[in-house]
Every structure is written in C-alpha cells, then in structure tokens.
C-alpha cells in the first residue's frame, strides 16, 4: 500500500533503526540524518516516515508532508548555521537526475559555495 514501509528500502530501514544513521532531527512525519557520502560541509537528508518513491509521488499522496520536509530543511539549516550564508535543497527525481534511493528525500547542502546551473 502507498506509504507503507518497504522491506527492501534502505531509508525505511534507517527509520526503523535497522540500519544505523546519524539522525539530527525528527518530527512526527519526517526524519533528518547525515548523508553517508557528504558533498558539502553540511549534507543532511530529510525524508518522510512514509515510503513514496520520489517527491512527486509524495506530493500526490501527502502534500502536507512536502511542507513538513521543507520546514525541517529550514530547521536543519538553522541548526547547522548555514541559513544566513544560504543553502541548497535538492530533490533528485528519477535515475536520469541522479536519484539512487527510491524513498523521497530532500538533500540539504551548505557550508560552501555552489555553481549555477548545477552539474
Ligand atoms: P540520491 O542519489 O537518491 O538523490 O541520494 C541518495 C543519497 O543517499 C546519496 O547522497 C547517498 O550518499 C546517500 N546514502 C546512500 N546510502 C546511505 C546510507 O546507508 N546512509 C546514509 N546516511 N546515506 C546514504
Ligand atoms: Zn522507504
């Protein structure tokens, strides 16, 4: 069923505590933890507790949780003191855009400068 934990999903396992992660924030609907392969001094993933394959699927099923993710991303940025200098929030959507884990996640990146357009 949409939103239910998937036994083969890495991020569902992190939520369940079956795979360790450095969790930095939790809310009723979201969990935020450090990326295992950081691409910036701050690189945190904010994910919904519910399993959906990407941001588009989450927006269809539970639009209020998309807002929760963005609010938690802002809270992470404040906690990490990257809010004043600026930070990037990225939802890679689909393999062609670099998505490798098919459980919705926002990358929160900061602590360095960024190019535009992104690579
Ligand atoms: P995507 O490429 O799907 O946008 O992002 C997936 C992210 O998950 C990558 O940045 C990758 O480094 C991160 N990741 C993959 N496996 C693990 C893991 O076991 N633990 C943590 N904390 N991050 C992971
Ligand atoms: Zn999942």
Short mmCIF file of N, CA and C and ligand atoms in Angstrom, two decimals:
data_model
loop_
_atom_site.label_atom_id
_atom_site.label_comp_id
_atom_site.label_asym_id
_atom_site.label_seq_id
_atom_site.Cartn_x
_atom_site.Cartn_y
_atom_site.Cartn_z
N UNK A 1 0.85 -1.21 0.00
CA UNK A 1 0.00 0.00 0.00
C UNK A 1 0.87 1.24 0.00
N UNK A 2 0.43 2.29 -0.67
CA UNK A 2 1.21 3.52 -0.74
C UNK A 2 1.50 4.05 0.66
N UNK A 3 2.76 4.41 0.88
CA UNK A 3 3.14 4.98 2.17
C UNK A 3 3.62 3.97 3.18
N UNK A 4 3.32 2.68 2.97
CA UNK A 4 3.73 1.65 3.93
C UNK A 4 5.22 1.37 3.81
N UNK A 5 5.88 0.97 4.93
CA UNK A 5 7.31 0.62 4.86
C UNK A 5 7.56 -0.50 3.86
N UNK A 6 8.65 -0.39 3.12
CA UNK A 6 9.02 -1.42 2.13
C UNK A 6 10.22 -2.19 2.67
N UNK A 7 10.14 -3.52 2.69
CA UNK A 7 11.20 -4.32 3.30
C UNK A 7 12.56 -4.17 2.63
N UNK A 8 12.57 -3.82 1.34
CA UNK A 8 13.85 -3.71 0.62
C UNK A 8 14.34 -2.27 0.49
N UNK A 9 13.75 -1.34 1.28
CA UNK A 9 14.09 0.08 1.15
C UNK A 9 15.08 0.49 2.24
N UNK A 10 16.24 1.00 1.81
CA UNK A 10 17.29 1.42 2.75
C UNK A 10 16.78 2.49 3.72
N UNK A 11 16.04 3.48 3.23
CA UNK A 11 15.63 4.57 4.10
C UNK A 11 14.50 4.13 5.05
N UNK A 12 13.65 3.20 4.63
CA UNK A 12 12.69 2.62 5.58
C UNK A 12 13.43 1.90 6.70
N UNK A 13 14.55 1.25 6.36
CA UNK A 13 15.35 0.55 7.38
C UNK A 13 15.99 1.54 8.34
N UNK A 14 16.44 2.70 7.84
CA UNK A 14 17.00 3.73 8.72
C UNK A 14 15.91 4.23 9.67
N UNK A 15 14.72 4.47 9.16
CA UNK A 15 13.60 4.93 10.01
C UNK A 15 13.29 3.89 11.09
N UNK A 16 13.36 2.61 10.72
CA UNK A 16 13.05 1.53 11.66
C UNK A 16 14.19 1.26 12.64
N UNK A 17 15.37 1.88 12.41
CA UNK A 17 16.51 1.66 13.28
C UNK A 17 17.27 0.39 12.93
N UNK A 18 16.96 -0.20 11.77
CA UNK A 18 17.63 -1.44 11.35
C UNK A 18 18.97 -1.17 10.68
N UNK A 19 19.13 0.04 10.15
CA UNK A 19 20.40 0.49 9.56
C UNK A 19 20.78 1.75 10.32
N UNK A 20 22.02 1.82 10.84
CA UNK A 20 22.39 3.00 11.64
C UNK A 20 22.54 4.25 10.78
N UNK A 21 22.25 5.39 11.38
CA UNK A 21 22.44 6.68 10.71
C UNK A 21 22.60 7.73 11.81
N UNK A 22 23.26 8.83 11.45
CA UNK A 22 23.42 9.95 12.39
C UNK A 22 22.22 10.86 12.22
N UNK A 23 21.22 10.65 13.07
CA UNK A 23 19.97 11.41 12.99
C UNK A 23 20.17 12.75 13.67
N UNK A 24 19.79 13.83 12.99
CA UNK A 24 19.97 15.18 13.55
C UNK A 24 18.65 15.83 13.96
N UNK A 25 17.55 15.41 13.38
CA UNK A 25 16.24 15.94 13.75
C UNK A 25 15.18 14.88 13.46
N UNK A 26 14.10 14.93 14.24
CA UNK A 26 12.94 14.07 13.96
C UNK A 26 11.68 14.88 14.17
N UNK A 27 10.66 14.60 13.38
CA UNK A 27 9.34 15.17 13.62
C UNK A 27 8.33 14.03 13.49
N UNK A 28 7.08 14.35 13.71
CA UNK A 28 6.04 13.32 13.63
C UNK A 28 6.04 12.65 12.26
N UNK A 29 6.36 13.42 11.21
CA UNK A 29 6.24 12.91 9.85
C UNK A 29 7.57 12.75 9.12
N UNK A 30 8.68 13.24 9.71
CA UNK A 30 9.97 13.25 9.00
C UNK A 30 11.12 12.81 9.90
N UNK A 31 12.22 12.42 9.24
CA UNK A 31 13.49 12.13 9.92
C UNK A 31 14.58 12.80 9.09
N UNK A 32 15.58 13.41 9.77
CA UNK A 32 16.71 14.04 9.08
C UNK A 32 18.00 13.41 9.61
N UNK A 33 18.87 13.02 8.69
CA UNK A 33 20.14 12.36 9.08
C UNK A 33 21.23 12.74 8.09
N UNK A 34 22.50 12.59 8.56
CA UNK A 34 23.63 12.98 7.72
C UNK A 34 23.84 12.00 6.58
N UNK A 35 24.12 12.56 5.39
CA UNK A 35 24.43 11.72 4.22
C UNK A 35 25.75 11.00 4.47
N UNK A 36 25.80 9.73 4.08
CA UNK A 36 27.00 8.91 4.32
C UNK A 36 28.16 9.33 3.43
N UNK A 37 27.87 10.04 2.35
CA UNK A 37 28.90 10.47 1.39
C UNK A 37 28.72 11.97 1.13
N UNK A 38 29.07 12.80 2.13
CA UNK A 38 28.71 14.22 2.05
C UNK A 38 29.36 14.96 0.88
N UNK A 39 28.57 15.79 0.23
CA UNK A 39 29.03 16.58 -0.92
C UNK A 39 29.27 18.03 -0.54
N UNK A 40 29.15 18.35 0.74
CA UNK A 40 29.35 19.71 1.25
C UNK A 40 29.58 19.58 2.75
N UNK A 41 30.14 20.62 3.40
CA UNK A 41 30.37 20.53 4.85
C UNK A 41 29.11 20.15 5.63
N UNK A 42 27.96 20.69 5.23
CA UNK A 42 26.68 20.18 5.74
C UNK A 42 25.97 19.46 4.59
N UNK A 43 25.63 18.19 4.81
CA UNK A 43 24.85 17.43 3.82
C UNK A 43 23.93 16.50 4.62
N UNK A 44 22.70 16.94 4.76
CA UNK A 44 21.70 16.22 5.55
C UNK A 44 20.56 15.83 4.61
N UNK A 45 20.01 14.64 4.82
CA UNK A 45 18.84 14.17 4.07
C UNK A 45 17.62 14.29 4.97
N UNK A 46 16.55 14.90 4.46
CA UNK A 46 15.28 14.97 5.19
C UNK A 46 14.30 14.08 4.44
N UNK A 47 13.76 13.09 5.14
CA UNK A 47 12.89 12.10 4.48
C UNK A 47 11.56 12.00 5.22
N UNK A 48 10.49 11.66 4.49
CA UNK A 48 9.22 11.38 5.16
C UNK A 48 9.28 10.00 5.82
N UNK A 49 8.56 9.83 6.92
CA UNK A 49 8.46 8.49 7.52
C UNK A 49 7.72 7.54 6.58
N UNK A 50 6.80 8.09 5.80
CA UNK A 50 6.04 7.27 4.84
C UNK A 50 6.90 7.00 3.60
N UNK A 51 6.77 5.80 3.08
CA UNK A 51 7.51 5.43 1.87
C UNK A 51 6.76 5.86 0.61
N UNK A 52 7.38 6.76 -0.15
CA UNK A 52 6.93 7.10 -1.51
C UNK A 52 8.18 7.18 -2.36
N UNK A 53 8.05 6.91 -3.66
CA UNK A 53 9.27 6.73 -4.46
C UNK A 53 10.03 8.02 -4.71
N UNK A 54 9.33 9.15 -4.76
CA UNK A 54 10.02 10.41 -5.04
C UNK A 54 9.14 11.57 -4.58
N UNK A 55 9.64 12.79 -4.80
CA UNK A 55 8.92 13.97 -4.31
C UNK A 55 7.56 14.11 -4.99
N UNK A 56 7.49 13.75 -6.27
CA UNK A 56 6.23 13.89 -7.00
C UNK A 56 5.17 12.95 -6.42
N UNK A 57 5.56 11.72 -6.13
CA UNK A 57 4.61 10.75 -5.56
C UNK A 57 4.16 11.19 -4.17
N UNK A 58 5.10 11.73 -3.38
CA UNK A 58 4.72 12.23 -2.05
C UNK A 58 3.76 13.39 -2.15
N UNK A 59 4.03 14.30 -3.10
CA UNK A 59 3.16 15.48 -3.28
C UNK A 59 1.75 15.06 -3.66
N UNK A 60 1.63 14.00 -4.45
CA UNK A 60 0.31 13.48 -4.83
C UNK A 60 -0.41 12.89 -3.62
N UNK A 61 0.34 12.09 -2.84
CA UNK A 61 -0.29 11.30 -1.78
C UNK A 61 -0.48 12.09 -0.49
N UNK A 62 0.54 12.88 -0.11
CA UNK A 62 0.53 13.55 1.21
C UNK A 62 1.17 14.93 1.08
N UNK A 63 0.49 15.86 0.40
CA UNK A 63 1.12 17.16 0.13
C UNK A 63 1.56 17.90 1.39
N UNK A 64 0.88 17.71 2.49
CA UNK A 64 1.28 18.44 3.71
C UNK A 64 2.65 17.99 4.21
N UNK A 65 3.03 16.75 3.88
CA UNK A 65 4.34 16.25 4.32
C UNK A 65 5.47 16.88 3.49
N UNK A 66 5.17 17.30 2.27
CA UNK A 66 6.17 18.06 1.49
C UNK A 66 6.49 19.36 2.23
N UNK A 67 5.47 20.01 2.74
CA UNK A 67 5.69 21.23 3.53
C UNK A 67 6.49 20.92 4.79
N UNK A 68 6.18 19.78 5.43
CA UNK A 68 6.92 19.38 6.64
C UNK A 68 8.41 19.22 6.30
N UNK A 69 8.71 18.60 5.16
CA UNK A 69 10.11 18.38 4.76
C UNK A 69 10.81 19.72 4.58
N UNK A 70 10.16 20.66 3.92
CA UNK A 70 10.80 21.97 3.67
C UNK A 70 10.97 22.75 4.97
N UNK A 71 10.02 22.61 5.89
CA UNK A 71 10.17 23.28 7.19
C UNK A 71 11.32 22.65 7.97
N UNK A 72 11.42 21.33 7.94
CA UNK A 72 12.53 20.65 8.63
C UNK A 72 13.86 20.99 7.97
N UNK A 73 13.88 21.12 6.64
CA UNK A 73 15.12 21.53 5.94
C UNK A 73 15.58 22.89 6.44
N UNK A 74 14.65 23.82 6.62
CA UNK A 74 14.99 25.15 7.15
C UNK A 74 15.49 25.04 8.58
N UNK A 75 14.91 24.15 9.35
CA UNK A 75 15.35 23.96 10.75
C UNK A 75 16.76 23.36 10.79
N UNK A 76 17.03 22.40 9.90
CA UNK A 76 18.38 21.85 9.80
C UNK A 76 19.36 22.97 9.46
N UNK A 77 19.02 23.81 8.49
CA UNK A 77 19.91 24.90 8.08
C UNK A 77 20.18 25.85 9.25
N UNK A 78 19.17 26.12 10.05
CA UNK A 78 19.36 26.98 11.24
C UNK A 78 20.25 26.27 12.26
N UNK A 79 19.97 25.00 12.51
CA UNK A 79 20.78 24.22 13.47
C UNK A 79 22.25 24.21 13.06
N UNK A 80 22.49 24.09 11.74
CA UNK A 80 23.85 23.95 11.21
C UNK A 80 24.50 25.31 10.94
N UNK A 81 23.73 26.38 11.18
CA UNK A 81 24.20 27.76 10.98
C UNK A 81 24.63 28.02 9.53
N UNK A 82 23.84 27.50 8.59
CA UNK A 82 24.08 27.77 7.18
C UNK A 82 22.93 28.58 6.58
N UNK A 83 22.00 28.98 7.44
CA UNK A 83 20.83 29.70 6.93
C UNK A 83 21.19 31.10 6.45
N UNK A 84 22.12 31.76 7.14
CA UNK A 84 22.46 33.14 6.75
C UNK A 84 23.26 33.15 5.44
N UNK A 85 24.17 32.20 5.28
CA UNK A 85 25.01 32.18 4.07
C UNK A 85 24.28 31.56 2.88
N UNK A 86 23.26 30.76 3.13
CA UNK A 86 22.49 30.14 2.06
C UNK A 86 22.78 28.66 1.95
N UNK A 87 21.78 27.96 1.49
CA UNK A 87 21.89 26.50 1.36
C UNK A 87 21.04 26.05 0.21
N UNK A 88 21.28 24.83 -0.23
CA UNK A 88 20.55 24.30 -1.38
C UNK A 88 19.71 23.11 -0.94
N UNK A 89 18.45 23.05 -1.40
CA UNK A 89 17.56 21.91 -1.13
C UNK A 89 17.28 21.25 -2.48
N UNK A 90 17.63 19.96 -2.58
CA UNK A 90 17.56 19.26 -3.87
C UNK A 90 16.74 17.98 -3.72
N UNK A 91 15.78 17.79 -4.63
CA UNK A 91 15.07 16.51 -4.74
C UNK A 91 15.47 15.89 -6.09
N UNK A 92 16.44 15.02 -6.12
CA UNK A 92 16.73 14.31 -7.37
C UNK A 92 15.52 13.41 -7.65
N UNK A 93 14.97 13.52 -8.85
CA UNK A 93 13.74 12.79 -9.18
C UNK A 93 13.95 12.00 -10.45
N UNK A 94 14.13 10.68 -10.28
CA UNK A 94 14.36 9.79 -11.42
C UNK A 94 15.85 9.53 -11.62
N UNK A 95 16.17 8.35 -12.18
CA UNK A 95 17.58 7.95 -12.35
C UNK A 95 18.37 8.94 -13.21
N UNK A 96 17.75 9.53 -14.21
CA UNK A 96 18.46 10.46 -15.09
C UNK A 96 18.91 11.72 -14.38
N UNK A 97 18.28 12.02 -13.25
CA UNK A 97 18.65 13.20 -12.44
C UNK A 97 19.54 12.81 -11.28
N UNK A 98 19.92 11.53 -11.21
CA UNK A 98 20.84 11.10 -10.16
C UNK A 98 20.18 10.46 -8.95
N UNK A 99 18.86 10.20 -9.02
CA UNK A 99 18.22 9.53 -7.88
C UNK A 99 18.66 8.08 -7.82
N UNK A 100 19.15 7.67 -6.65
CA UNK A 100 19.61 6.28 -6.47
C UNK A 100 18.83 5.55 -5.38
N UNK A 101 18.21 6.30 -4.47
CA UNK A 101 17.39 5.69 -3.42
C UNK A 101 15.95 6.14 -3.67
N UNK A 102 15.05 5.16 -3.84
CA UNK A 102 13.69 5.49 -4.27
C UNK A 102 12.73 5.54 -3.08
N UNK A 103 13.12 6.35 -2.10
CA UNK A 103 12.30 6.79 -0.97
C UNK A 103 12.54 8.29 -0.93
N UNK A 104 11.48 9.07 -1.08
CA UNK A 104 11.60 10.53 -1.17
C UNK A 104 12.62 11.09 -0.18
N UNK A 105 13.49 11.96 -0.66
CA UNK A 105 14.44 12.63 0.24
C UNK A 105 14.83 13.97 -0.31
N UNK A 106 14.94 14.95 0.59
CA UNK A 106 15.49 16.26 0.25
C UNK A 106 16.93 16.29 0.73
N UNK A 107 17.85 16.63 -0.17
CA UNK A 107 19.23 16.91 0.23
C UNK A 107 19.28 18.36 0.72
N UNK A 108 19.85 18.58 1.90
CA UNK A 108 20.11 19.94 2.40
C UNK A 108 21.62 20.11 2.42
N UNK A 109 22.11 21.00 1.56
CA UNK A 109 23.56 21.17 1.35
C UNK A 109 23.95 22.59 1.66
N UNK A 110 25.06 22.76 2.40
CA UNK A 110 25.54 24.11 2.69
C UNK A 110 26.92 24.09 3.30
N UNK A 111 27.42 25.29 3.56
CA UNK A 111 28.75 25.42 4.14
C UNK A 111 29.83 25.63 3.11
N UNK A 112 29.43 25.78 1.85
CA UNK A 112 30.37 26.12 0.77
C UNK A 112 29.57 26.84 -0.32
N UNK A 113 30.26 27.37 -1.31
CA UNK A 113 29.58 27.99 -2.45
C UNK A 113 29.07 26.95 -3.42
N UNK A 114 28.10 27.32 -4.25
CA UNK A 114 27.52 26.41 -5.25
C UNK A 114 27.49 27.07 -6.61
N UNK A 115 27.66 26.26 -7.65
CA UNK A 115 27.58 26.74 -9.03
C UNK A 115 26.12 26.76 -9.47
N UNK A 116 25.82 27.64 -10.42
CA UNK A 116 24.54 27.57 -11.13
C UNK A 116 24.81 27.81 -12.61
N UNK A 117 24.31 26.99 -13.54
CA UNK A 117 23.46 25.81 -13.29
C UNK A 117 24.23 24.67 -12.64
N UNK A 118 23.48 23.79 -11.94
CA UNK A 118 24.13 22.64 -11.30
C UNK A 118 24.64 21.66 -12.35
N UNK A 119 25.63 20.87 -11.98
CA UNK A 119 26.22 19.92 -12.92
C UNK A 119 25.33 18.73 -13.17
P1 LIG B 1 20.04 10.28 -4.40
O1 LIG B 1 21.25 9.92 -5.23
O2 LIG B 1 18.99 9.18 -4.48
O3 LIG B 1 19.48 11.65 -4.67
O4 LIG B 1 20.53 10.36 -2.90
C1 LIG B 1 20.75 9.24 -2.10
C2 LIG B 1 21.73 9.66 -1.04
O5 LIG B 1 21.74 8.69 -0.03
C3 LIG B 1 23.17 9.79 -1.56
O6 LIG B 1 23.64 11.11 -1.36
C4 LIG B 1 23.94 8.76 -0.72
O7 LIG B 1 25.23 9.20 -0.35
C5 LIG B 1 23.03 8.59 0.48
N1 LIG B 1 23.14 7.27 1.09
C6 LIG B 1 23.19 6.06 0.45
N2 LIG B 1 23.26 5.06 1.33
C7 LIG B 1 23.26 5.65 2.57
C8 LIG B 1 23.32 5.10 3.90
O8 LIG B 1 23.37 3.89 4.14
N3 LIG B 1 23.31 6.00 4.93
C9 LIG B 1 23.25 7.35 4.71
N4 LIG B 1 23.25 8.14 5.79
N5 LIG B 1 23.18 7.89 3.47
C10 LIG B 1 23.19 7.04 2.41
ZN1 LIG B 2 11.24 3.52 2.05
#
